[in-house]
mmCIF file with all atom_site columns, C-alpha atoms and ligand atoms in Angstrom:
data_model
loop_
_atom_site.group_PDB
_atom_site.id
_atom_site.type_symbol
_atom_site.label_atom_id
_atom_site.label_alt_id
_atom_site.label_comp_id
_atom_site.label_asym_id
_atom_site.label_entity_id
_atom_site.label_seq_id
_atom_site.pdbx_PDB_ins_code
_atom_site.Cartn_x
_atom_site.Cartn_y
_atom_site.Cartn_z
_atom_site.occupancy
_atom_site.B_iso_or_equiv
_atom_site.pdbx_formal_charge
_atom_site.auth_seq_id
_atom_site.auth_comp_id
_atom_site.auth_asym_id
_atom_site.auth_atom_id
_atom_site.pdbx_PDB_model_num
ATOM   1   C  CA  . UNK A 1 1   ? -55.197 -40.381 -80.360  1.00 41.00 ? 153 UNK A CA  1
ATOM   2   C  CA  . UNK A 1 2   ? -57.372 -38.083 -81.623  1.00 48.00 ? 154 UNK A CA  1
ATOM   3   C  CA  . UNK A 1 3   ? -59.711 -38.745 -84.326  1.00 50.00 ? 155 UNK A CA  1
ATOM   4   C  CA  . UNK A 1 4   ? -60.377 -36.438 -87.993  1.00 50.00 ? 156 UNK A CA  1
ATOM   5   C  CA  . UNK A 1 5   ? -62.923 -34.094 -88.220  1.00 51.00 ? 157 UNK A CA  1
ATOM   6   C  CA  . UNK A 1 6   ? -63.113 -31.099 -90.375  1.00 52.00 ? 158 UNK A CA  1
ATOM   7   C  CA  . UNK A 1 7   ? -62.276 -28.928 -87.738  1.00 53.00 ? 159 UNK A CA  1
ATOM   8   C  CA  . UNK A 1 8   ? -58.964 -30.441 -87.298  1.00 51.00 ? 160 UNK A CA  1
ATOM   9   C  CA  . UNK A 1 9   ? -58.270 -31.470 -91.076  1.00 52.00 ? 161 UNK A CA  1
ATOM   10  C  CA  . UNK A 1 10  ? -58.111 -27.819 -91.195  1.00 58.00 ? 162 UNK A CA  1
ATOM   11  C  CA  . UNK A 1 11  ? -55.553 -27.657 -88.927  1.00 78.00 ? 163 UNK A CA  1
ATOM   12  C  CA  . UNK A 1 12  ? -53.895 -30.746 -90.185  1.00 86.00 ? 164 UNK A CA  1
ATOM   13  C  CA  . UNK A 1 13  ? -53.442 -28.994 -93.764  1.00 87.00 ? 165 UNK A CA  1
ATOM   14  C  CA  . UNK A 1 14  ? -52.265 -25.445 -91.938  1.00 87.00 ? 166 UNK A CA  1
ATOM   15  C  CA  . UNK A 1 15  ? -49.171 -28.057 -90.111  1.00 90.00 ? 167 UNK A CA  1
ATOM   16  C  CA  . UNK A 1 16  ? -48.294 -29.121 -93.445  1.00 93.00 ? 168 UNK A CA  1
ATOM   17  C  CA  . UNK A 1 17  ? -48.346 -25.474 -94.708  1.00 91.00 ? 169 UNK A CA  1
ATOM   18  C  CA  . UNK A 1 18  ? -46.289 -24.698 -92.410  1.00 92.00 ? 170 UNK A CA  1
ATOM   19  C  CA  . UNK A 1 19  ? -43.511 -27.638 -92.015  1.00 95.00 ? 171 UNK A CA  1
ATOM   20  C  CA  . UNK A 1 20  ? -42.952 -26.905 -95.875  1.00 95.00 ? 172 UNK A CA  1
ATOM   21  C  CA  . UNK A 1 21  ? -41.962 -23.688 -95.298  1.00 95.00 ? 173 UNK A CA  1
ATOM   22  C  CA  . UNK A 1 22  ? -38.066 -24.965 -94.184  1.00 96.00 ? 174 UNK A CA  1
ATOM   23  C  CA  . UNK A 1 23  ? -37.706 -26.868 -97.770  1.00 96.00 ? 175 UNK A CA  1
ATOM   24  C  CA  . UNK A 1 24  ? -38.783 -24.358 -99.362  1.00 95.00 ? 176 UNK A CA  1
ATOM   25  C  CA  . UNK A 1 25  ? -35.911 -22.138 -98.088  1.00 94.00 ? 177 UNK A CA  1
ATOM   26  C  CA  . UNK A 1 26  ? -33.683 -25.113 -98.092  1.00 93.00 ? 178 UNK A CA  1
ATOM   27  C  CA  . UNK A 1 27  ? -34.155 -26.128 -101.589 1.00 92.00 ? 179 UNK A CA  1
ATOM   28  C  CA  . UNK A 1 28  ? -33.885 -22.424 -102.819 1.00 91.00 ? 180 UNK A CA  1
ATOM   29  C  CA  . UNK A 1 29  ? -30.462 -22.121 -101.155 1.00 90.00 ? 181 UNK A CA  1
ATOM   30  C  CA  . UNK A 1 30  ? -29.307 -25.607 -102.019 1.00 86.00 ? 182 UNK A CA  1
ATOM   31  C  CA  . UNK A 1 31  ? -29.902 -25.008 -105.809 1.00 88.00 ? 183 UNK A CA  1
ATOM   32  C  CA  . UNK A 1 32  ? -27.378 -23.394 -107.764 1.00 88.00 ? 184 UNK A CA  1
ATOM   33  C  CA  . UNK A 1 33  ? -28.883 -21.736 -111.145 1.00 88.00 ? 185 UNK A CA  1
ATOM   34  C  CA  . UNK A 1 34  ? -25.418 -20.091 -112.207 1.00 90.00 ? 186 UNK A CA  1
ATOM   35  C  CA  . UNK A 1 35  ? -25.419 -22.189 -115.117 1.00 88.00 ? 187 UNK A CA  1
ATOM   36  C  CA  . UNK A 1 36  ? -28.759 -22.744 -115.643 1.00 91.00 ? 188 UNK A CA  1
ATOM   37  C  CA  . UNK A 1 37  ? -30.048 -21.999 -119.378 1.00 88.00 ? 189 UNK A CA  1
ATOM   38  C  CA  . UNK A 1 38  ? -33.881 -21.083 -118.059 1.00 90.00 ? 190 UNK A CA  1
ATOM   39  C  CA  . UNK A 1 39  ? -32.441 -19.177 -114.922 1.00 87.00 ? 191 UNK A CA  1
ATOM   40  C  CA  . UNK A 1 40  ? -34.279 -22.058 -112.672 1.00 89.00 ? 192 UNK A CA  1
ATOM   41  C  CA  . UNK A 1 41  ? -37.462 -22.565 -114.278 1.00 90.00 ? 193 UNK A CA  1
ATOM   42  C  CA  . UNK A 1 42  ? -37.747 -26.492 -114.420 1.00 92.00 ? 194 UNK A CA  1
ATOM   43  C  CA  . UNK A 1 43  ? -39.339 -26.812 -117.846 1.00 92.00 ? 195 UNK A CA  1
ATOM   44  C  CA  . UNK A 1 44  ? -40.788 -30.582 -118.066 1.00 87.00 ? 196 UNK A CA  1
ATOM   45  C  CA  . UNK A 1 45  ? -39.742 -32.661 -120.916 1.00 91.00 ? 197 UNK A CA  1
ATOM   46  C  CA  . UNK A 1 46  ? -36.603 -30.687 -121.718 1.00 92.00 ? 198 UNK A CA  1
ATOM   47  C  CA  . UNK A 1 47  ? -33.434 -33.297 -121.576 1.00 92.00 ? 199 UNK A CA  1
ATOM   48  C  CA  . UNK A 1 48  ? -31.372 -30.727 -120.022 1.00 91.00 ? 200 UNK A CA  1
ATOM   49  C  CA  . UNK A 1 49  ? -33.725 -30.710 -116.743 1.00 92.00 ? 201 UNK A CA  1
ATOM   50  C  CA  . UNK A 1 50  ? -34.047 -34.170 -117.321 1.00 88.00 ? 202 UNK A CA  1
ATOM   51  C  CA  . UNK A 1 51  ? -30.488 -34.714 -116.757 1.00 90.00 ? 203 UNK A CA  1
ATOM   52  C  CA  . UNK A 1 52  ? -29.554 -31.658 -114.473 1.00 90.00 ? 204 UNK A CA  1
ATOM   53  C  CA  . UNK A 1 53  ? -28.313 -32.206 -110.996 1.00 86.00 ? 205 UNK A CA  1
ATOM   54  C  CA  . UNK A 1 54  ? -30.703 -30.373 -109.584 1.00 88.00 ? 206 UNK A CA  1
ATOM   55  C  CA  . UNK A 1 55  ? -33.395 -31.456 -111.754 1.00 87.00 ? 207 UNK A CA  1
ATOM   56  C  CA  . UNK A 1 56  ? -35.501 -33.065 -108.791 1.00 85.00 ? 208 UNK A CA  1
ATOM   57  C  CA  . UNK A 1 57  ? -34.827 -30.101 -106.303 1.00 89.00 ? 209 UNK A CA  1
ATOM   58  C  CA  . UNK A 1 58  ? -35.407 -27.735 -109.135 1.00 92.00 ? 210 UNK A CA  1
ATOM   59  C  CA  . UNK A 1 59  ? -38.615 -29.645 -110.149 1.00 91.00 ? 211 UNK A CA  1
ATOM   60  C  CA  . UNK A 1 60  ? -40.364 -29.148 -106.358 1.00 92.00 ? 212 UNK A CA  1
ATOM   61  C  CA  . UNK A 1 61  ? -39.005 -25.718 -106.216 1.00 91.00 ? 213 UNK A CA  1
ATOM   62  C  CA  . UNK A 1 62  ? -40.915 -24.558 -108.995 1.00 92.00 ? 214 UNK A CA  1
ATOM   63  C  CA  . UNK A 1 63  ? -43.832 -26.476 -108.047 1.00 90.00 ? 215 UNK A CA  1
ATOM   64  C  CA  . UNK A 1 64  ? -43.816 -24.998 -104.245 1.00 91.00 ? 216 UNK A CA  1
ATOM   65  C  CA  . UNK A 1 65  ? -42.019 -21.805 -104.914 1.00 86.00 ? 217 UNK A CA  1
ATOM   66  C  CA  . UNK A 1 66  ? -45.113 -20.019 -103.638 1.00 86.00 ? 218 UNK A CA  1
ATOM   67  C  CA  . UNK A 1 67  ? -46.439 -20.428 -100.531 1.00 84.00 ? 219 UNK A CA  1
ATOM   68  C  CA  . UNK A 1 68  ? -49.674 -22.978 -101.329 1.00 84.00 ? 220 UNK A CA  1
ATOM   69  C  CA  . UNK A 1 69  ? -53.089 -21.310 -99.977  1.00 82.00 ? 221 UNK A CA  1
ATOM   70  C  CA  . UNK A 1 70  ? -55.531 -23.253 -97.461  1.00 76.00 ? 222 UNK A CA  1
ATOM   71  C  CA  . UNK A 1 71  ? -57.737 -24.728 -99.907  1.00 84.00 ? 223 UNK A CA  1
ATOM   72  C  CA  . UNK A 1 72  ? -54.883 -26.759 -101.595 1.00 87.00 ? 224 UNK A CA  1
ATOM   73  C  CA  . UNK A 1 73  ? -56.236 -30.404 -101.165 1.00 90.00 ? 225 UNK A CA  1
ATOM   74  C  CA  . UNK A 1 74  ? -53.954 -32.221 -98.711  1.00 88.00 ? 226 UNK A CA  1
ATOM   75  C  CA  . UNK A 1 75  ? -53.408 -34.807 -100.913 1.00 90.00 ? 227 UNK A CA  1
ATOM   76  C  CA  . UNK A 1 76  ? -51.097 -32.519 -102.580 1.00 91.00 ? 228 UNK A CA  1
ATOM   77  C  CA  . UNK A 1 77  ? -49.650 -31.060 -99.913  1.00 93.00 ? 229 UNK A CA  1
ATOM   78  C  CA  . UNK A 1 78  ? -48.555 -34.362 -98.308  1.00 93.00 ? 230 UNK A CA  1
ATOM   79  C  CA  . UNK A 1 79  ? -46.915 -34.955 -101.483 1.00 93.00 ? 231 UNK A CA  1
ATOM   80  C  CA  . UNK A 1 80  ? -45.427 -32.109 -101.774 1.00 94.00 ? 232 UNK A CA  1
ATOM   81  C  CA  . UNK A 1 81  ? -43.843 -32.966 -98.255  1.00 96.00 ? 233 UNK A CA  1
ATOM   82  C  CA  . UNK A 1 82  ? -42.645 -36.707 -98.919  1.00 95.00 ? 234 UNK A CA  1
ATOM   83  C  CA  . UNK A 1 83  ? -41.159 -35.462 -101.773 1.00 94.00 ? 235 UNK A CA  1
ATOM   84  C  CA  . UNK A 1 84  ? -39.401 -32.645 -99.766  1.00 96.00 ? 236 UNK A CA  1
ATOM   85  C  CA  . UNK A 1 85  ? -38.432 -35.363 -96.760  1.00 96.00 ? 237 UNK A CA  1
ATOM   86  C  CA  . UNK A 1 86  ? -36.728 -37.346 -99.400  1.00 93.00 ? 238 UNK A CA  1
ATOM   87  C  CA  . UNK A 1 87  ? -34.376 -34.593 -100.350 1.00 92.00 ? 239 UNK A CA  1
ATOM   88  C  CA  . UNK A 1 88  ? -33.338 -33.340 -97.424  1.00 93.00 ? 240 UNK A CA  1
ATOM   89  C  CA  . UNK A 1 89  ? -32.617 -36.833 -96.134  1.00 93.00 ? 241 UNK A CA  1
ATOM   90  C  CA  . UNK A 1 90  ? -30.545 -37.444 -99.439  1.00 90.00 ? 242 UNK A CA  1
ATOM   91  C  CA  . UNK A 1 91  ? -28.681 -33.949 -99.403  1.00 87.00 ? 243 UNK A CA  1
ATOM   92  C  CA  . UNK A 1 92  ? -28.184 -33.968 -95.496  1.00 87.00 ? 244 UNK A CA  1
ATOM   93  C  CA  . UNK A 1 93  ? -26.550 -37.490 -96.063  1.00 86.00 ? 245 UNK A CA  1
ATOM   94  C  CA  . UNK A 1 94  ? -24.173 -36.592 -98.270  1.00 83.00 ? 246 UNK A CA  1
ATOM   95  C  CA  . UNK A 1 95  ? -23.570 -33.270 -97.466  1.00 78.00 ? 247 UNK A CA  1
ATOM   96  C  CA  . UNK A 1 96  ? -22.376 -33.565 -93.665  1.00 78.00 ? 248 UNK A CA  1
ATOM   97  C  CA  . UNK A 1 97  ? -22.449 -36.564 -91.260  1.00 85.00 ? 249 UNK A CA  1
ATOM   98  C  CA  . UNK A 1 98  ? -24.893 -35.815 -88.833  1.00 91.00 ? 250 UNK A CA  1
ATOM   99  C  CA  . UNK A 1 99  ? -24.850 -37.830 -85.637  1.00 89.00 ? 251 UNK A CA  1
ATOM   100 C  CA  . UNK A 1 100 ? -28.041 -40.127 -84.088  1.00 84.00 ? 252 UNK A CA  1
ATOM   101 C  CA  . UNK A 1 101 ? -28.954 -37.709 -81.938  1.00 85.00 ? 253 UNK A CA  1
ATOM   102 C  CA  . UNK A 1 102 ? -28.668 -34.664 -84.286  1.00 92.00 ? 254 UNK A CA  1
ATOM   103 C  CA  . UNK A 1 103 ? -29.980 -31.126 -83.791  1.00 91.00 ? 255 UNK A CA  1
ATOM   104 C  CA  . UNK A 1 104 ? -29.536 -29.175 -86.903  1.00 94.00 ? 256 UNK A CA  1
ATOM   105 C  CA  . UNK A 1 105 ? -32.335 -27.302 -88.426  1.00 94.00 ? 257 UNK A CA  1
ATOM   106 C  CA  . UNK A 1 106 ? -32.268 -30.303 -91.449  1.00 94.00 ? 258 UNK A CA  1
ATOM   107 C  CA  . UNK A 1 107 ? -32.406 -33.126 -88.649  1.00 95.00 ? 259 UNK A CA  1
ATOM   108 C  CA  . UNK A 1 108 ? -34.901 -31.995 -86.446  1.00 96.00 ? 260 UNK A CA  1
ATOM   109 C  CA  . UNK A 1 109 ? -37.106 -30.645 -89.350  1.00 97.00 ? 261 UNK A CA  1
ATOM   110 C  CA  . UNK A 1 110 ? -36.933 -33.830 -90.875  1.00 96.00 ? 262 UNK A CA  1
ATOM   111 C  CA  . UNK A 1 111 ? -37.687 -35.737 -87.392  1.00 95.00 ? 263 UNK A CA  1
ATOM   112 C  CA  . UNK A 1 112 ? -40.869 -33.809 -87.628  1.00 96.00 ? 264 UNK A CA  1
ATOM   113 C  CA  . UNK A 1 113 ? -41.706 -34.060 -90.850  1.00 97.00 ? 265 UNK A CA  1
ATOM   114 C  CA  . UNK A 1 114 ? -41.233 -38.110 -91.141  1.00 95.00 ? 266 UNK A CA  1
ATOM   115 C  CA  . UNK A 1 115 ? -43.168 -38.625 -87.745  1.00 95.00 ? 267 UNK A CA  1
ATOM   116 C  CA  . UNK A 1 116 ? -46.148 -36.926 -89.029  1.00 95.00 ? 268 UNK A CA  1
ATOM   117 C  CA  . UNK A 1 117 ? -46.126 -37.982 -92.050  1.00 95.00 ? 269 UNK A CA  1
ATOM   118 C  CA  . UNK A 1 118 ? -46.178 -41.282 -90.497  1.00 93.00 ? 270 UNK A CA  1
ATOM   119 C  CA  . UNK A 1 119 ? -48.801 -40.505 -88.144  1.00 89.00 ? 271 UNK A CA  1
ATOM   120 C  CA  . UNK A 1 120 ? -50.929 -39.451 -91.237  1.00 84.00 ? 272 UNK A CA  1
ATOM   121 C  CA  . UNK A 1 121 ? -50.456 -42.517 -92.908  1.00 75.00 ? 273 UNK A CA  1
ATOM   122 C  CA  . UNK A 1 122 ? -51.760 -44.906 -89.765  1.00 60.00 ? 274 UNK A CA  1
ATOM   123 C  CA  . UNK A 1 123 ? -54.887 -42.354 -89.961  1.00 56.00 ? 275 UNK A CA  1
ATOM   124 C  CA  . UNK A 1 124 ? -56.127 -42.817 -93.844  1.00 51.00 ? 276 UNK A CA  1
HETATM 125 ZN ZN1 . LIG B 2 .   ? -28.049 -32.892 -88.471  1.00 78.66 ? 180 LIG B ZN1 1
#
């Protein structure tokens, strides 16, 4: 096991970067906005969002809609992708039944997703 320096928090942050690119396009495709009255921008505080369907989905899209730049503090970013692990476990649930040993885009993204997140977590 290797151990953190900045060298490799660096790289750390440009994993993350990239493993939320799938959610991203996930999320976008998963989300209908047909009959959406702000045509999909989440607006906080408004009941309808509140109370929308998508209202969670909706929420991270327009939070991670655009790619997020190098210096965004991990923190962030590892929130960013528990949040995202969460949905796709929910919507992959209930959308299909996916065996143990899956190998869908959804499964194996979220096999790598939840083991480093994991990983990250014995590190801090
Ligand atoms: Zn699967």
């Amino acid at each position: 096991m290797t151990t953190l320096t900045g060298r490799q928090a660096r790289t750390i942050s440009g994993y993350v970067l990239k493993l939320l690119e799938y959610p991203r396009w996930f999320i976008d495709r998963e989300v209908d906005f047909t009959d959406c009255h702000h045509q999909g921008r989440f607006t906080a505080g408004d009941a309808r969002c509140e109370h929308c369907d998508f209202g969670a989905a909706c929420r991270w899209l327009n939070q991670n809609r655009d790619e997020p730049t190098p210096a965004t503090p991990l923190p962030e970013l590892l929130n960013a992708l528990q949040t995202a692990v969460r949905y796709v476990r929910e919507d992959s649930a209930e959308t299909s039944c996916h065996p143990r040993r899956c190998d869908c885009d959804a499964c194996e993204w979220l096999h790598e997703a939840s083991a480093f997140l994991r990983t990250h977590r014995h590190r801090t």
